[in-house]
PDB file of C-alpha atoms in Angstrom:
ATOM      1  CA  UNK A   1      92.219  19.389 107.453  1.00 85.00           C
ATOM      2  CA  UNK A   2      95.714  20.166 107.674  1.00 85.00           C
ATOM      3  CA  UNK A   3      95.418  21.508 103.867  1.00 89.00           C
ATOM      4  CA  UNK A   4      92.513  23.630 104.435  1.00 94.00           C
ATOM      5  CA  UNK A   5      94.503  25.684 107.234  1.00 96.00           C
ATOM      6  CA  UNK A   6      96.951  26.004 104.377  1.00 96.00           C
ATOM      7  CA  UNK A   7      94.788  27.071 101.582  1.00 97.00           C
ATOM      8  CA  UNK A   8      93.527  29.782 104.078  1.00 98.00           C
ATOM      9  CA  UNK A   9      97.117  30.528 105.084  1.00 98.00           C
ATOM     10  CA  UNK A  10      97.757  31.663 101.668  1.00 98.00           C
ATOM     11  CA  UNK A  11      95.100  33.025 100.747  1.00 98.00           C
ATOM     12  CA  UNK A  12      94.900  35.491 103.995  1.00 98.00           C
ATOM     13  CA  UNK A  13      98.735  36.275 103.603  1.00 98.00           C
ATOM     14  CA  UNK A  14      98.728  36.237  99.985  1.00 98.00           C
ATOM     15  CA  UNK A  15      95.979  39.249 100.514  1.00 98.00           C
ATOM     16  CA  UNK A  16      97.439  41.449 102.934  1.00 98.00           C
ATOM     17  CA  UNK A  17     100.742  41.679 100.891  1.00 98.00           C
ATOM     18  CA  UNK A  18      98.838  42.253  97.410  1.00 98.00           C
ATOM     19  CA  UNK A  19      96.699  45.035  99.349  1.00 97.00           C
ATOM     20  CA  UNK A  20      99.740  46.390 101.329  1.00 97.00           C
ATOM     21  CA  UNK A  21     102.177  46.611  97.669  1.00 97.00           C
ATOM     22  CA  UNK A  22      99.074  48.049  95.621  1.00 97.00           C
ATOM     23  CA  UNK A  23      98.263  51.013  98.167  1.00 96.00           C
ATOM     24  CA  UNK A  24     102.048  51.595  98.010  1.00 96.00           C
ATOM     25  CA  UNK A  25     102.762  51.506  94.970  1.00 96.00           C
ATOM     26  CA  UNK A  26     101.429  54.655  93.241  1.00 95.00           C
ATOM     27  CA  UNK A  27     102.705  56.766  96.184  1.00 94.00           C
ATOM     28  CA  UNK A  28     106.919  55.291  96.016  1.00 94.00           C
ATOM     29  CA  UNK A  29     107.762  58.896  98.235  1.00 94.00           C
ATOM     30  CA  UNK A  30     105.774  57.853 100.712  1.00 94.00           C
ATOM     31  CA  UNK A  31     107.068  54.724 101.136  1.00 94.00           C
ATOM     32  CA  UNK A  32     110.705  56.107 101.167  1.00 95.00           C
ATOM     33  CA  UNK A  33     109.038  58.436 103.885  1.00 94.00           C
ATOM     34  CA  UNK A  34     107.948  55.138 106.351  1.00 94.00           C
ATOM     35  CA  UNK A  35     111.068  53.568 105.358  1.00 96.00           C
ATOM     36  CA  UNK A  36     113.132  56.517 106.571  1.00 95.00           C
ATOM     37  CA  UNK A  37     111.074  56.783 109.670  1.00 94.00           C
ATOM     38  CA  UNK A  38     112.590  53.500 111.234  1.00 96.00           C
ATOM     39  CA  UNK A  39     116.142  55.324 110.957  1.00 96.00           C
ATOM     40  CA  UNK A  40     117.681  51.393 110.827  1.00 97.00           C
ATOM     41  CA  UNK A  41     118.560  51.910 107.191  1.00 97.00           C
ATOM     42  CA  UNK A  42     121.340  53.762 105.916  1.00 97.00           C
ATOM     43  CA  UNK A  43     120.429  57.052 104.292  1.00 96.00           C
ATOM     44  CA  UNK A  44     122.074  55.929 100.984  1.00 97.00           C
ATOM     45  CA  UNK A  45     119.654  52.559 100.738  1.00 98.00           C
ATOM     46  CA  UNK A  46     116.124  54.182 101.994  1.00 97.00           C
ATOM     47  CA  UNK A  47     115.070  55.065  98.653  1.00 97.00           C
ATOM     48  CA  UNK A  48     116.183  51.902  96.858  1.00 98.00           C
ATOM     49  CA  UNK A  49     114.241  49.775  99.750  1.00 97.00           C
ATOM     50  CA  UNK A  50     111.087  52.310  99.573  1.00 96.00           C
ATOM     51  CA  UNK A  51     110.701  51.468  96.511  1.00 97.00           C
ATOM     52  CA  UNK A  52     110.912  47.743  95.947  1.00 98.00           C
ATOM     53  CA  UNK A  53     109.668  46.765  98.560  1.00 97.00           C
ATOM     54  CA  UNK A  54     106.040  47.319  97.811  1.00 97.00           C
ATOM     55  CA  UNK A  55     107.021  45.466  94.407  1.00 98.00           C
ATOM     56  CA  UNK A  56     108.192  42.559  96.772  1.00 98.00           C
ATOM     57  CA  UNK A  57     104.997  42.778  98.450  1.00 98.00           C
ATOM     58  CA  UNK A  58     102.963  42.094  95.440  1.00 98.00           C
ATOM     59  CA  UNK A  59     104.624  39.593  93.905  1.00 98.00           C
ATOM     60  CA  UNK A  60     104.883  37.761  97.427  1.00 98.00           C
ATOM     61  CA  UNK A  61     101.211  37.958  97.787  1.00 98.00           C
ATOM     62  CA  UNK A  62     100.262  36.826  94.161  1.00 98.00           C
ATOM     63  CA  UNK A  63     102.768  33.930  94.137  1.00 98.00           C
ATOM     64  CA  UNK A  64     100.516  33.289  97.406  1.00 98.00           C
ATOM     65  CA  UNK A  65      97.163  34.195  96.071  1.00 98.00           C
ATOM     66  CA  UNK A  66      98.292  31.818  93.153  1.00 98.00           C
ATOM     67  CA  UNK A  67      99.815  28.878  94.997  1.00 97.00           C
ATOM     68  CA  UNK A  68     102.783  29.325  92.746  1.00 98.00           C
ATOM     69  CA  UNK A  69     106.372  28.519  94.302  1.00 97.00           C
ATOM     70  CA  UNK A  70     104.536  28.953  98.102  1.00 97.00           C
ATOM     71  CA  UNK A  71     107.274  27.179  99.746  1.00 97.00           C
ATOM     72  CA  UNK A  72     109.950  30.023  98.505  1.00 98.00           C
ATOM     73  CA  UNK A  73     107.004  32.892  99.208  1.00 98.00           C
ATOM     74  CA  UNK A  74     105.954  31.995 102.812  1.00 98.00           C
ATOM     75  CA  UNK A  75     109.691  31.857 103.110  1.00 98.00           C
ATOM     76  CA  UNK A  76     110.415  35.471 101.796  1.00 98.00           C
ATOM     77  CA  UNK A  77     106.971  36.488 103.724  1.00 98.00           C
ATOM     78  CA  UNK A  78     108.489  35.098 106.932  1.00 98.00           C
ATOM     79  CA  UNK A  79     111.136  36.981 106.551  1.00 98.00           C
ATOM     80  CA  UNK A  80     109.813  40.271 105.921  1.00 98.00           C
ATOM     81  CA  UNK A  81     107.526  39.779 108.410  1.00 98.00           C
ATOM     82  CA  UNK A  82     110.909  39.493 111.065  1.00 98.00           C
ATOM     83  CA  UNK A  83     112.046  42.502 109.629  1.00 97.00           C
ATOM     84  CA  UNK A  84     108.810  44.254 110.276  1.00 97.00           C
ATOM     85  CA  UNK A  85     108.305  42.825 113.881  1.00 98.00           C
ATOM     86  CA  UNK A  86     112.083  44.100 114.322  1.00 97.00           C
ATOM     87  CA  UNK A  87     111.568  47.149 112.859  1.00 97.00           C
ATOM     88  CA  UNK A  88     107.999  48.343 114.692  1.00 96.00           C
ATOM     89  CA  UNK A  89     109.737  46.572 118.282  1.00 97.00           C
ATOM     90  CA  UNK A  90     113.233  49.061 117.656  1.00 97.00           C
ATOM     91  CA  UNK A  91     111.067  52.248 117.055  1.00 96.00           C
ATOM     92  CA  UNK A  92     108.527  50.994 120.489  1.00 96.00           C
ATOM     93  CA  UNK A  93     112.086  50.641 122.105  1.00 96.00           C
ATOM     94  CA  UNK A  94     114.088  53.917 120.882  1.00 96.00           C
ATOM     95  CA  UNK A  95     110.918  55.878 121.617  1.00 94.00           C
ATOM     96  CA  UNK A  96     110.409  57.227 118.089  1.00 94.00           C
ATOM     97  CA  UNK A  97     107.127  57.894 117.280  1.00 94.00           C
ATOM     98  CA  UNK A  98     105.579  56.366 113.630  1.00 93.00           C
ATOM     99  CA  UNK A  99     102.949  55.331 111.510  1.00 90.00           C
ATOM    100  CA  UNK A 100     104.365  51.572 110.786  1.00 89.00           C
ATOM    101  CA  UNK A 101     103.566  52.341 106.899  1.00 89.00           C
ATOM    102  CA  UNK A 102     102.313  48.840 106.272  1.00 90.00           C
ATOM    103  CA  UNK A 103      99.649  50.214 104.463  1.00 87.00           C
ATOM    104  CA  UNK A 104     100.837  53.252 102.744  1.00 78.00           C
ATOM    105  CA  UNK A 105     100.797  55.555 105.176  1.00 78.00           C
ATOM    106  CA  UNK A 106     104.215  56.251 107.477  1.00 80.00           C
ATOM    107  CA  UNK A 107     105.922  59.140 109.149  1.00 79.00           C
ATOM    108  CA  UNK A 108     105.877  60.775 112.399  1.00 80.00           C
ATOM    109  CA  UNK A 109     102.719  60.620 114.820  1.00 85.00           C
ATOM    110  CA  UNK A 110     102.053  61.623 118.263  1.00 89.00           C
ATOM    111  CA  UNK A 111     103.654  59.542 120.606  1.00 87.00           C
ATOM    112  CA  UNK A 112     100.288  58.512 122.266  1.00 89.00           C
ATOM    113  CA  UNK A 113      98.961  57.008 118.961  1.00 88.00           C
ATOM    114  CA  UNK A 114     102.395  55.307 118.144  1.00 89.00           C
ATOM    115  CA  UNK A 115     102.764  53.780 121.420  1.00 89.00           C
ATOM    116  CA  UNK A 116      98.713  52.344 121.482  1.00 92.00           C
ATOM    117  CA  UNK A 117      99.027  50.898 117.899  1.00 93.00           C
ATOM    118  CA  UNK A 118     102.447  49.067 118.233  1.00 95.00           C
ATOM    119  CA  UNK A 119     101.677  45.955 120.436  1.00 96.00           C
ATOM    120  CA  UNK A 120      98.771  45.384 118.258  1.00 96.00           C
ATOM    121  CA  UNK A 121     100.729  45.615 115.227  1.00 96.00           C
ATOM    122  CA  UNK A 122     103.623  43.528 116.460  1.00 97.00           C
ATOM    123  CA  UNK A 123     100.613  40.971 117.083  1.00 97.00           C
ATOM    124  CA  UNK A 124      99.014  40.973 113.111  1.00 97.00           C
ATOM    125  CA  UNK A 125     102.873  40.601 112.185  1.00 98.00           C
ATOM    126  CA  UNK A 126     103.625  37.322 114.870  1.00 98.00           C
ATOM    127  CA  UNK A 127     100.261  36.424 113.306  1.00 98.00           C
ATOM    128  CA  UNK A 128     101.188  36.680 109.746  1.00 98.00           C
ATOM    129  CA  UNK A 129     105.049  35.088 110.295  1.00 98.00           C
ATOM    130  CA  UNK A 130     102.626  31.940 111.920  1.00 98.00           C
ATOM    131  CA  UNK A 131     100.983  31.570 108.709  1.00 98.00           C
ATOM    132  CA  UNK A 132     103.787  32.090 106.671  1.00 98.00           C
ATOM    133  CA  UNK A 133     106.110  29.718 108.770  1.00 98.00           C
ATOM    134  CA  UNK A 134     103.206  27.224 108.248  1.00 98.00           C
ATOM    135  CA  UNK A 135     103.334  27.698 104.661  1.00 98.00           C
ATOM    136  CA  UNK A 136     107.377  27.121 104.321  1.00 98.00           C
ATOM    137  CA  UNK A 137     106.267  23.911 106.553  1.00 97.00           C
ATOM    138  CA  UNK A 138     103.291  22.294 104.809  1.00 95.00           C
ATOM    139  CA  UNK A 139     103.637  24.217 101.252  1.00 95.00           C
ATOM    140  CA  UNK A 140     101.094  22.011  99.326  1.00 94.00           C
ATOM    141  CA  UNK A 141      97.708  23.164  99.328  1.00 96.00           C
ATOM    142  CA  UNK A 142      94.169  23.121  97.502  1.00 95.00           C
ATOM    143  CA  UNK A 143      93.675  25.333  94.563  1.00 96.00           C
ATOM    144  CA  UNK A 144      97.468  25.980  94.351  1.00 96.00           C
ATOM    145  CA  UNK A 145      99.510  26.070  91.024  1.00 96.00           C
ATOM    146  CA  UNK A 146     102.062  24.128  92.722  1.00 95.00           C
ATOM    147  CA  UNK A 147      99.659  21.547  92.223  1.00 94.00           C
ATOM    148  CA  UNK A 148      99.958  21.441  88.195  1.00 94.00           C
ATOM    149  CA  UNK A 149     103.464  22.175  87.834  1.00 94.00           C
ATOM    150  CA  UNK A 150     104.774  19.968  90.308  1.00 92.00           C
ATOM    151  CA  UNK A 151     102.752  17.271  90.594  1.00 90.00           C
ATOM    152  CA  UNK A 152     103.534  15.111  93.825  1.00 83.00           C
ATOM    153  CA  UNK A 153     104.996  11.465  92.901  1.00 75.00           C
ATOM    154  CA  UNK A 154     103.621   8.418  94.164  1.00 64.00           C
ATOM    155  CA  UNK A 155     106.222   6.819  96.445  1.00 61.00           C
ATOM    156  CA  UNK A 156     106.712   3.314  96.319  1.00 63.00           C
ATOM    157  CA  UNK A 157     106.794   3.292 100.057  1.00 65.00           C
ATOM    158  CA  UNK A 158     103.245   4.666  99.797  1.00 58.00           C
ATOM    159  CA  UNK A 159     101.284   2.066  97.942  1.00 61.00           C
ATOM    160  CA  UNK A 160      99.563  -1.008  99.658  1.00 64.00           C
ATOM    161  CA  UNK A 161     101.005  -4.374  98.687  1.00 61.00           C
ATOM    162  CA  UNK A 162      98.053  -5.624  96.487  1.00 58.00           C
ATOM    163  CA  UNK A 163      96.707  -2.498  95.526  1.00 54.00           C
ATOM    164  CA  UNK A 164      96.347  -1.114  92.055  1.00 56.00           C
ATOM    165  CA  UNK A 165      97.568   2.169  92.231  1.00 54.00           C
TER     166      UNK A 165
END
């Protein structure tokens, strides 16, 4: 069961960061724009960050999508997904007023609809560092390319005296 929960893992993950980097992606200003709405970067790195990082977010999600180095992936998505959870929990706290930009859109908002969509965004993002977590945990699931190119030895430890395996 245990690999089921990690084939949908990935595959849920691996989705929202492919769909999060491909909105993103043909609008790189308006990432710089949610990136520069946090004010936790300095001014000098915003654009350099607004831009890769929706590349970083869809080669996260098709290395998860794929099954391909998911270990290292769920790792980089767990992080990102602190930084976001940091992020979205330092605007709540400063009282600055965003659009989180997770997908595509960021900048300022009214206060009201920043302050109703945070705790439920903070949520998806504890939600998707779970999953990811899980995936730097149990990193070997169905359907993976993990599977092909690095195919799991037999231990000695793990064969039955008598058998024929």
């Amino acid at each position: 069961m245990w690999k089921w929960i990690g084939l949908l893992a990935r595959l849920v993950v691996g989705g929202v960061w492919l769909w999060a980097g491909l909105i993103k992606i043909p609008h790189p200003e308006a990432s710089v724009t949610a990136v520069r709405a946090y004010q936790l970067l300095p001014l000098d790195l915003v654009p350099f960050v607004g831009r890769v990082l929706p590349i970083v977010e869809v080669l996260v999600g098709a290395l998860l999508l794929l099954g391909f180095l998911t270990r290292f992936s769920g790792l980089v998505s767990a992080l990102l997904q602190i930084g976001f959870i940091i992020g979205i929990a330092s605007v709540w706290a400063r009282g600055i007023a965003i659009e989180c930009g997770c997908f595509g859109d960021g900048g300022a908002v009214a206060w009201e609809t920043a302050r109703a969509k945070y705790p439920w965004e903070i949520a998806r993002d504890v939600g998707l560092l779970a999953l990811s977590a899980y995936l730097v945990w149990r990193p070997r699931t169905p359907y993976s390319v993990d599977n092909v190119v690095f195919p799991e030895q037999v231990r000695i430890e793990d064969v039955e005296v008598g058998s024929t395996q």
